[in-house]
Tab-separated table of C-alpha atoms in Angstrom:
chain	number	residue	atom	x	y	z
A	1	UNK	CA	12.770	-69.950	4.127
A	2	UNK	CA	15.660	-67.405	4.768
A	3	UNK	CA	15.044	-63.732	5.908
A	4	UNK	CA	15.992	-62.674	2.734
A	5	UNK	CA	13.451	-64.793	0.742
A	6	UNK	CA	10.811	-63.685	3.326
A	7	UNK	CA	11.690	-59.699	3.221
A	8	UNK	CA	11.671	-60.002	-0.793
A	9	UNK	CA	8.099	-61.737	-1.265
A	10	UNK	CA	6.996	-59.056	1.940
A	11	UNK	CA	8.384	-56.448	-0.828
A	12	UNK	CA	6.401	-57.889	-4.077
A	13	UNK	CA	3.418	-58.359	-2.711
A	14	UNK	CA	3.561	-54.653	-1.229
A	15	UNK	CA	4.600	-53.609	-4.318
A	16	UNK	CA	1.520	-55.278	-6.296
A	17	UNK	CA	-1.204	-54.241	-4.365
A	18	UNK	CA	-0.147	-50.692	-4.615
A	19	UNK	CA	-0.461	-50.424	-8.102
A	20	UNK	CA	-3.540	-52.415	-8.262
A	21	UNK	CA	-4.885	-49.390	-6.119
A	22	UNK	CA	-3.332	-46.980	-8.277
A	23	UNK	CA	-4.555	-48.116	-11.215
A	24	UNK	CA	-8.285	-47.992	-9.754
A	25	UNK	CA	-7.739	-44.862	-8.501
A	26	UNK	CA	-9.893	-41.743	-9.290
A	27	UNK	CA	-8.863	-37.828	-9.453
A	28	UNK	CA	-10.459	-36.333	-6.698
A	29	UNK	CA	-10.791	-31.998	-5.953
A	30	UNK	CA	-11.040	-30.991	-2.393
A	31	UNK	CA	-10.931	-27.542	-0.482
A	32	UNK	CA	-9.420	-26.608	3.037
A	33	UNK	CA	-9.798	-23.859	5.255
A	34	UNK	CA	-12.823	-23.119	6.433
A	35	UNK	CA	-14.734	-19.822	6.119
A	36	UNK	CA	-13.817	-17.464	8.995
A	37	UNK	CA	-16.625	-14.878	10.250
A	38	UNK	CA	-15.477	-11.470	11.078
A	39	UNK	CA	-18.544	-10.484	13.225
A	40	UNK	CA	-18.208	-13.503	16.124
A	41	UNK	CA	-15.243	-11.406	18.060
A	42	UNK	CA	-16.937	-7.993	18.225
A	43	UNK	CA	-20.101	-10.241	19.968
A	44	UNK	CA	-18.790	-9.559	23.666
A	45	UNK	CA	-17.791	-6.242	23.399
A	46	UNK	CA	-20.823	-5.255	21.716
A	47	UNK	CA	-22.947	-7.038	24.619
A	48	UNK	CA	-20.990	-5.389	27.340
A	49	UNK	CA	-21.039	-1.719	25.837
A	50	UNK	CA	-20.009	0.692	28.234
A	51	UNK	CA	-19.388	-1.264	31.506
A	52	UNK	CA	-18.828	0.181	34.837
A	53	UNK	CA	-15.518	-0.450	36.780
A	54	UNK	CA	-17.049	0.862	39.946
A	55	UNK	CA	-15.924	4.403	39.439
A	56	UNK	CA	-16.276	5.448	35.944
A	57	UNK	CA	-17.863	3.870	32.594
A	58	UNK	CA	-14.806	2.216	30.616
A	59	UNK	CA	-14.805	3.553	26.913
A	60	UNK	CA	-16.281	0.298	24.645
A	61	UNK	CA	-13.382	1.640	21.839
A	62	UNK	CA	-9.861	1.926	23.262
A	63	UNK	CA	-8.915	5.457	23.552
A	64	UNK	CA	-5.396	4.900	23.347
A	65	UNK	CA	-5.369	2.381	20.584
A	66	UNK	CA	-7.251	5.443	18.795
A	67	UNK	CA	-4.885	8.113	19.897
A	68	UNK	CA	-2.146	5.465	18.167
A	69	UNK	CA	-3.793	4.679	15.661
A	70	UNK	CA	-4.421	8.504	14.680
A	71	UNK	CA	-0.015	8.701	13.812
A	72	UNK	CA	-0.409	5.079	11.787
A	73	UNK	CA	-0.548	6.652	8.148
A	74	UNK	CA	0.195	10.559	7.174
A	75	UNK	CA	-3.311	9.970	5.571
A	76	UNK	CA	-5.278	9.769	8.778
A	77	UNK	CA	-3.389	11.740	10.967
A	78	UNK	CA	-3.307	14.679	7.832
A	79	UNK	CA	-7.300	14.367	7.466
A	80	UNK	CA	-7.775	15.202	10.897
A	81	UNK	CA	-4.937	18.146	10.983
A	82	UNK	CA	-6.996	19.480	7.991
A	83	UNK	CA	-10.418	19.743	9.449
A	84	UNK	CA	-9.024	21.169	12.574
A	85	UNK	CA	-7.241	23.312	10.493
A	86	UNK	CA	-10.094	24.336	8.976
A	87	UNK	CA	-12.633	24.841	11.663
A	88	UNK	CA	-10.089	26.726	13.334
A	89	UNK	CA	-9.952	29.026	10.511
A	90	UNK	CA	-12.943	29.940	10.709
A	91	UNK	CA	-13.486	30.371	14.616
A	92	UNK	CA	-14.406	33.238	16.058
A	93	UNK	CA	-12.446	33.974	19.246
A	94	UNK	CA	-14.463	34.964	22.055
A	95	UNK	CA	-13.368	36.856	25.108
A	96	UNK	CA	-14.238	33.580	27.302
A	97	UNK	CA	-12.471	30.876	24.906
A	98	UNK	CA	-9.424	31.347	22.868
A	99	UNK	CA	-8.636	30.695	19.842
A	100	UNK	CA	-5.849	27.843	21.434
A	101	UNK	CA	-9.004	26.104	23.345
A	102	UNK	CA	-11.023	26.257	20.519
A	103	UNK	CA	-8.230	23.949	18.478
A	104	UNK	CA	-7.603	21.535	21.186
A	105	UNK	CA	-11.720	20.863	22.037
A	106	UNK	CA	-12.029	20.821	17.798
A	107	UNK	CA	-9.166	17.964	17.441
A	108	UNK	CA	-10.370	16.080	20.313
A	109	UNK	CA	-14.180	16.227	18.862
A	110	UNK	CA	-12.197	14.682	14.924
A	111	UNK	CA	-9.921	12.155	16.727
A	112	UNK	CA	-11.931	10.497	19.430
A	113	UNK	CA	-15.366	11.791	18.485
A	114	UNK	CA	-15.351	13.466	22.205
A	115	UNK	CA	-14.641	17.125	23.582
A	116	UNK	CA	-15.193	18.226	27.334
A	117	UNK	CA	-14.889	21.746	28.413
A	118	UNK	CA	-14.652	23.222	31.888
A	119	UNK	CA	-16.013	26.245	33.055
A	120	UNK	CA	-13.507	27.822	35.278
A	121	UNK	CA	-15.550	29.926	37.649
A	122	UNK	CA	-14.858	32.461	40.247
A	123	UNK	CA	-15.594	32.159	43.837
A	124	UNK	CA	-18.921	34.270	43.191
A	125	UNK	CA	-19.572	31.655	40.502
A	126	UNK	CA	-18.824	33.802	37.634
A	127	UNK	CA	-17.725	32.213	34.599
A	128	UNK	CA	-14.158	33.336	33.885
A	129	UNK	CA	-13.206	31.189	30.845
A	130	UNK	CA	-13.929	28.005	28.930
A	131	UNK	CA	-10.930	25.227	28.656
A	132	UNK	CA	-10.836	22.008	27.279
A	133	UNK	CA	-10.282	18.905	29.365
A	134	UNK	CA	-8.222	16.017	27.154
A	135	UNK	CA	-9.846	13.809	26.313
A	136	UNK	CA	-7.987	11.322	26.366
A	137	UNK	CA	-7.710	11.587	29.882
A	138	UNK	CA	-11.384	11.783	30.496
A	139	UNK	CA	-13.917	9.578	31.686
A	140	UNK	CA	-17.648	9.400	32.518
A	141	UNK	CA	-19.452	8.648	35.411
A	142	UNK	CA	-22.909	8.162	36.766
A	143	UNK	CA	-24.878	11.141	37.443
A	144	UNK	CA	-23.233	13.783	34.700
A	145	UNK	CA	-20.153	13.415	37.025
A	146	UNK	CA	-16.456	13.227	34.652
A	147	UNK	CA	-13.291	12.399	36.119
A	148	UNK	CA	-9.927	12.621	34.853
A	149	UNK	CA	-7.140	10.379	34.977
A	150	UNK	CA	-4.071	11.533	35.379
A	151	UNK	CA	-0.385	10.075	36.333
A	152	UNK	CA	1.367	12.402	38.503
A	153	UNK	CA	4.723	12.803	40.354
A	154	UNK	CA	2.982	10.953	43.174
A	155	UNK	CA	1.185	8.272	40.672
A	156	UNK	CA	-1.639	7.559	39.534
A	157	UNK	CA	-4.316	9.931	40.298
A	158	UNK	CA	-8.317	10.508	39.632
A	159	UNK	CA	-9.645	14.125	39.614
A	160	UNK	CA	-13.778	14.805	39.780
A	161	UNK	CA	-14.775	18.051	38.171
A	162	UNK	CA	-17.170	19.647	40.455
A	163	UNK	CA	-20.908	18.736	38.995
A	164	UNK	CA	-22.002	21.311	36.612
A	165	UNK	CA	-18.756	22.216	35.420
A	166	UNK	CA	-18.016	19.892	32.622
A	167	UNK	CA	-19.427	20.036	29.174
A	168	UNK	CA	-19.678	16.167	27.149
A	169	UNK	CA	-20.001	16.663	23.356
A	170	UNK	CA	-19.765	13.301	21.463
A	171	UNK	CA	-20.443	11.926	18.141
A	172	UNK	CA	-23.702	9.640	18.282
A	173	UNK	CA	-23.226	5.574	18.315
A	174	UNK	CA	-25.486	2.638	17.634
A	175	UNK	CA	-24.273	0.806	20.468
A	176	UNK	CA	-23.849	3.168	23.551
A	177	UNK	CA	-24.691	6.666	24.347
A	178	UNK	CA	-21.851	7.366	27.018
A	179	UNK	CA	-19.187	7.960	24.626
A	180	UNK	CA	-18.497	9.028	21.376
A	181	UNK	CA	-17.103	7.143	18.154
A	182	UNK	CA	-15.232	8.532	15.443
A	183	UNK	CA	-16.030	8.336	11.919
A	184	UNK	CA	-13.626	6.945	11.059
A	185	UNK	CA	-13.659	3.978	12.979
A	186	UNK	CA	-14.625	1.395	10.082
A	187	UNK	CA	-11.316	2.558	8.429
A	188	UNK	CA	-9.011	1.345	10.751
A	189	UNK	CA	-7.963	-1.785	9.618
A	190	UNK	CA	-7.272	-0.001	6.237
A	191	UNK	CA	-4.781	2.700	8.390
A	192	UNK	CA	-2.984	-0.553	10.317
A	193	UNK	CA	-3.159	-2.169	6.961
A	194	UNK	CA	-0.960	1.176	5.593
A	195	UNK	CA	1.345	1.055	8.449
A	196	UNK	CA	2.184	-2.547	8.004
A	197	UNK	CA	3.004	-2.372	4.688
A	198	UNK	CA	5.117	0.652	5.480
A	199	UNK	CA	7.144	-1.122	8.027
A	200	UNK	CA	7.641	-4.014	5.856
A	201	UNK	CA	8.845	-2.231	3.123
A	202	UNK	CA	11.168	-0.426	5.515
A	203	UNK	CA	12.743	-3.640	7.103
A	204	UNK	CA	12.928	-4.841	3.682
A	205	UNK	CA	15.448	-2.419	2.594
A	206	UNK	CA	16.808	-2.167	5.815
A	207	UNK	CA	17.743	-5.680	5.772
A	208	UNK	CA	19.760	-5.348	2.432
A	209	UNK	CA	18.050	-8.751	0.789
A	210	UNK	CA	15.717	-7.566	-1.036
A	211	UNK	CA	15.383	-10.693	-3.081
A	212	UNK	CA	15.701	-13.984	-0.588
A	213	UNK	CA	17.945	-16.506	-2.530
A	214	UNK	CA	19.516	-19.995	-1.997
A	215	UNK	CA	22.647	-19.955	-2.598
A	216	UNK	CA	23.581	-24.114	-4.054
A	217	UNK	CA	27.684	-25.039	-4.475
A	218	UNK	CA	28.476	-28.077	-5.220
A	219	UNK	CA	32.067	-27.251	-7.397
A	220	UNK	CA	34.593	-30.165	-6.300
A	221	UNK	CA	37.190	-27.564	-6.697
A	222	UNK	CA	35.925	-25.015	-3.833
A	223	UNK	CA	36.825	-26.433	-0.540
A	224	UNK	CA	35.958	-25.601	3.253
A	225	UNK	CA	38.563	-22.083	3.286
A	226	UNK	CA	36.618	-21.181	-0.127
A	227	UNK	CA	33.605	-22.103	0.917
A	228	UNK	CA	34.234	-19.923	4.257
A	229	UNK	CA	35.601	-16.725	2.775
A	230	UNK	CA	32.892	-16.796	0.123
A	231	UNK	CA	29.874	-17.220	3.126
A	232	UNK	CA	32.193	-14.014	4.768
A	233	UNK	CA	32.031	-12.119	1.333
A	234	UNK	CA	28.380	-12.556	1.213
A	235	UNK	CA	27.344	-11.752	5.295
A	236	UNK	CA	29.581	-8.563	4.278
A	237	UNK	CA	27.654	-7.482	1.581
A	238	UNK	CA	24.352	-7.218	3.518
A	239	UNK	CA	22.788	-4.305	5.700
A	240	UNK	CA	24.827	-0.943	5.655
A	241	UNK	CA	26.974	-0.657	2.846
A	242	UNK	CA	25.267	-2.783	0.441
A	243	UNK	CA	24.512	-3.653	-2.783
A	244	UNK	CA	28.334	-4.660	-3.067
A	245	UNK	CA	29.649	-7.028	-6.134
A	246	UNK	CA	31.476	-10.532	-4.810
A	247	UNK	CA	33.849	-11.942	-7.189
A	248	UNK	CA	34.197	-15.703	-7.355
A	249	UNK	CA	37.747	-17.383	-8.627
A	250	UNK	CA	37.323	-20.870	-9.606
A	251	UNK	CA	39.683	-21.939	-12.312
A	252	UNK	CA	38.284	-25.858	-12.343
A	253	UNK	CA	35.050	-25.248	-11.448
A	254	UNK	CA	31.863	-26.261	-13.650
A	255	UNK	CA	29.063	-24.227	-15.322
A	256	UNK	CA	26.731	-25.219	-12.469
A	257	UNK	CA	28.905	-25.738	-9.495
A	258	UNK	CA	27.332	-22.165	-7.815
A	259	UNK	CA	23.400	-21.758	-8.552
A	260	UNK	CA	21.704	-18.984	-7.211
A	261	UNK	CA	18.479	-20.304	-6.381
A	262	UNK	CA	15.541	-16.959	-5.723
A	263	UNK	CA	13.121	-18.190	-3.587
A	264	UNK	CA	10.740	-15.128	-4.110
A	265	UNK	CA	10.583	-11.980	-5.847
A	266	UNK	CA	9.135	-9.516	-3.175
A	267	UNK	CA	9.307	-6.458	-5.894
A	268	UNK	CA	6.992	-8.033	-8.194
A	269	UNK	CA	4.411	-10.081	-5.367
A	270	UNK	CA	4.135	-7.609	-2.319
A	271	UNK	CA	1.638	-5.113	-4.225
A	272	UNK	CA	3.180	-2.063	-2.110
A	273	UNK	CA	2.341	0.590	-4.321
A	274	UNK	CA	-1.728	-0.862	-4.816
A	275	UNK	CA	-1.707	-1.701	-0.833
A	276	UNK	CA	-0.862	2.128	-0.309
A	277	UNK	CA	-3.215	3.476	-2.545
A	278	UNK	CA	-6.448	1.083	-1.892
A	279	UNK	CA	-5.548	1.949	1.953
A	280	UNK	CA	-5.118	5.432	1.417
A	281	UNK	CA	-8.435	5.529	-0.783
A	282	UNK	CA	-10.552	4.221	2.292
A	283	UNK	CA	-9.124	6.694	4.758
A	284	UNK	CA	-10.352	9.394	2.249
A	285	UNK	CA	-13.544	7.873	2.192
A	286	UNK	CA	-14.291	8.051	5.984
A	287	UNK	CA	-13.172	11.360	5.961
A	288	UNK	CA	-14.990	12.357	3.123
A	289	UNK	CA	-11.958	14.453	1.862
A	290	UNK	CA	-11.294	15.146	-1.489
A	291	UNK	CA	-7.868	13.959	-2.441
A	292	UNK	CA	-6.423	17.156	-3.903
A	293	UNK	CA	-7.573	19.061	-0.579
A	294	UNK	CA	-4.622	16.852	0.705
A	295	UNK	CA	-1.655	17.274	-1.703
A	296	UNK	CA	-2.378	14.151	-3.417
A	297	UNK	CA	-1.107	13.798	-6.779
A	298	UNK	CA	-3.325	12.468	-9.196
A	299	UNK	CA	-2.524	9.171	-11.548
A	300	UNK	CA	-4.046	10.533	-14.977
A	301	UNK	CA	-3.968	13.171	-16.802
A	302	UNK	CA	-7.660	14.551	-16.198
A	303	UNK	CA	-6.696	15.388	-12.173
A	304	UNK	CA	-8.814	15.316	-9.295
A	305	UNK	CA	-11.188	18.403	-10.977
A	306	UNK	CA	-11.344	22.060	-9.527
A	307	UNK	CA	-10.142	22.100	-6.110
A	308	UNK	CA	-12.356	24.998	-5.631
A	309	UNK	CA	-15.411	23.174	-6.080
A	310	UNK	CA	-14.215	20.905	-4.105
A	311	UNK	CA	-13.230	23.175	-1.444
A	312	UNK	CA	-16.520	24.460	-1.295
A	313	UNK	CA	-18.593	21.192	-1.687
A	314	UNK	CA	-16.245	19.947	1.256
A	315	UNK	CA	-17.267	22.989	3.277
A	316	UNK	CA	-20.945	22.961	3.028
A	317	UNK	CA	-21.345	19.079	3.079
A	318	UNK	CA	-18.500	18.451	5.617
A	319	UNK	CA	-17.597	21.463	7.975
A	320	UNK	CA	-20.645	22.994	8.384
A	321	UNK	CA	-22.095	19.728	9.842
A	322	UNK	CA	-18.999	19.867	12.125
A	323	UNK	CA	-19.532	23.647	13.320
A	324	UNK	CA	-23.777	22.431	14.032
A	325	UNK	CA	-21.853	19.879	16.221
A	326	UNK	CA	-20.382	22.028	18.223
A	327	UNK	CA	-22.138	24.346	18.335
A	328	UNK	CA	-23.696	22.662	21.229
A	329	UNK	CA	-21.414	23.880	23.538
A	330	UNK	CA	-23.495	27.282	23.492
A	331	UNK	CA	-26.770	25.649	24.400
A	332	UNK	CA	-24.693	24.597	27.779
A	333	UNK	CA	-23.051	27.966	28.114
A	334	UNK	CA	-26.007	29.715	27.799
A	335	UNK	CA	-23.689	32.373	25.223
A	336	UNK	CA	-22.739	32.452	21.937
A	337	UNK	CA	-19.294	31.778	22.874
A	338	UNK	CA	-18.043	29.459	19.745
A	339	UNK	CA	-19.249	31.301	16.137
A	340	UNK	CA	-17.673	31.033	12.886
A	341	UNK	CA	-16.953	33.273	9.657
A	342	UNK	CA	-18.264	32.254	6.475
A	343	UNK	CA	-16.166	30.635	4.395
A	344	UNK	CA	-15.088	32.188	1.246
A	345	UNK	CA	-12.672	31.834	-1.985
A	346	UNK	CA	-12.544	34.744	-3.395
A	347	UNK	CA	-8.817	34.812	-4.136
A	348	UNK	CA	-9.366	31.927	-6.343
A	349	UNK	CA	-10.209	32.462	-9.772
């Protein structure tokens, strides 16, 4: 027996038991990809809370990833402009804290859920004025003692506040009670989820191909110098200064000698417009601000209702809370030194 005879029955007899198994074959369904739980990465941070780095407690939410996070969408970053704006509104200035303090301890209490103020005192021990501390700089220690970190000319440097002098308002947390947590928190991944698409969409039309394509010759008639100025004519045609026409001169060529082959449709499968609003629509709702309080143009016909009313629902439900919050500050003081007006409309009709 030759090679070939041997390599030809090798082939039949490969040949026939593969269809016998086809023909006995059953359909069969299967799934991949197996569930993924959202809760198992928050486990460690959760279990280590606050922890101490031998000179301070180490915030258990990133402050700067916050302080970032705050610019990621005009709808976050807005909300919090507009309470400060309003709380500021209605502050009464007081001969010991300024109106300017007053705005920088109120953002600081929206955007990172904690404000510190200092006492500046005298040598007596008078009280000369209240000022804010960033707090973004700020950190806790043991023993109501607060340091603040700051890089200076000469590096980086830690400042302790005398004890005593440093006032800690926070928002309340399930899992700590060193620092504060905003609000907002739980909306995050909705604001990163805003900014993404944002970008995208920007690099998108940066880019100039807004519809990836591939681009099949196979005309006998074009050769490599066609082929070449033709790949020139299209590089050309992309980033600044698109959206140009390329004309094509082939007097031999066949129907289907150039295909232009789309290999997706971004426009039409990206969902930028429903990303943006189902984002946007969970910011609001950890704020708890109604939409036309921010400029936001309705999508029917009915509107968002009276913004009056909804002014006004937003003040007692929403602000006043706040100014309670604050308020605290005066049980420390031991003055009245942050009150507010009363909030009124009456220009509205």
């Amino acid at each position: 027996m030759n090679l070939k005879t041997m390599l030809l029955g090798k082939a039949q007899n490969f040949l026939k038991d593969n269809l016998n198994l086809t023909s006995h074959s059953q359909h069969e369904a299967f799934t991949f990809g197996e569930p993924t739980p959202v809760l198992d990465g928050h486990d460690l941070s959760n279990y280590l809370e606050c922890y101490w780095n031998g000179r301070y407690y180490e915030p258990q939410v990133s402050i700067n990833g916050l302080s970032k996070s705050c610019k990621a969408t005009p709808y976050l970053s807005s909300g919090i402009i507009f309470k400060r704006n309003f709380l500021a509104n209605l502050f009464k200035p007081h001969p010991q804290l300024s109106r300017k303090s007053f705005e920088q301890i109120a953002l600081d209490f929206i955007w990172c859920g904690n404000a510190y103020v200092e006492n500046i005192q005298s040598r007596l021990g008078n009280t000369i004025e209240y000022k804010p501390a960033l707090a973004k700089s700020m950190r806790v220690g043991k023993d109501d003692t607060f340091i603040m970190l700051h890089n200076g000319d000469e590096g980086f440097e830690e400042w302790q506040f005398a004890q005593n002098t440093i006032c800690h308002i926070r928002e309340t947390d399930i899992d700590q009670e060193i620092y504060g947590v905003p609000e907002y928190v739980a909306t995050l991944q909705s604001a990163w989820l805003n900014e993404s698409a944002t970008l995208f969409r920007r690099k998108y039309y940066n880019n100039g191909s807004h519809a990836g394509y591939l681009m099949y010759v196979n005309d006998p008639s074009l050769d490599a110098n066609d082929v070449s100025s033709l790949r020139s004519a299209l590089r050309n045609s992309k980033g600044p200064g698109n959206f140009r026409n390329v004309f094509l001169h082939s007097p031999n060529g066949k129907k289907d000698g150039v295909q232009i082959i789309p290999i997706s449709e971004i426009a039409a499968k990206d969902d930028f417009a429903s990303i943006k609003n189902i984002s946007r629509d969970d910011i609001l709702a950890a704020l708890r601000i109604p939409p036309q309080l921010l400029g936001i143009v309705p999508q029917n016909t009915g509107g968002f209702g009276s913004i009056k009313d909804a002014s006004e629902v937003f003040y007692q439900n929403e602000i006043q809370p706040l100014q309670s919050r604050i308020m605290q500050i005066n049980d420390w003081a031991g003055d009245d030194i942050i009150q507010f007006n009363k909030y009124k409309l009456d220009t509205l009709k």
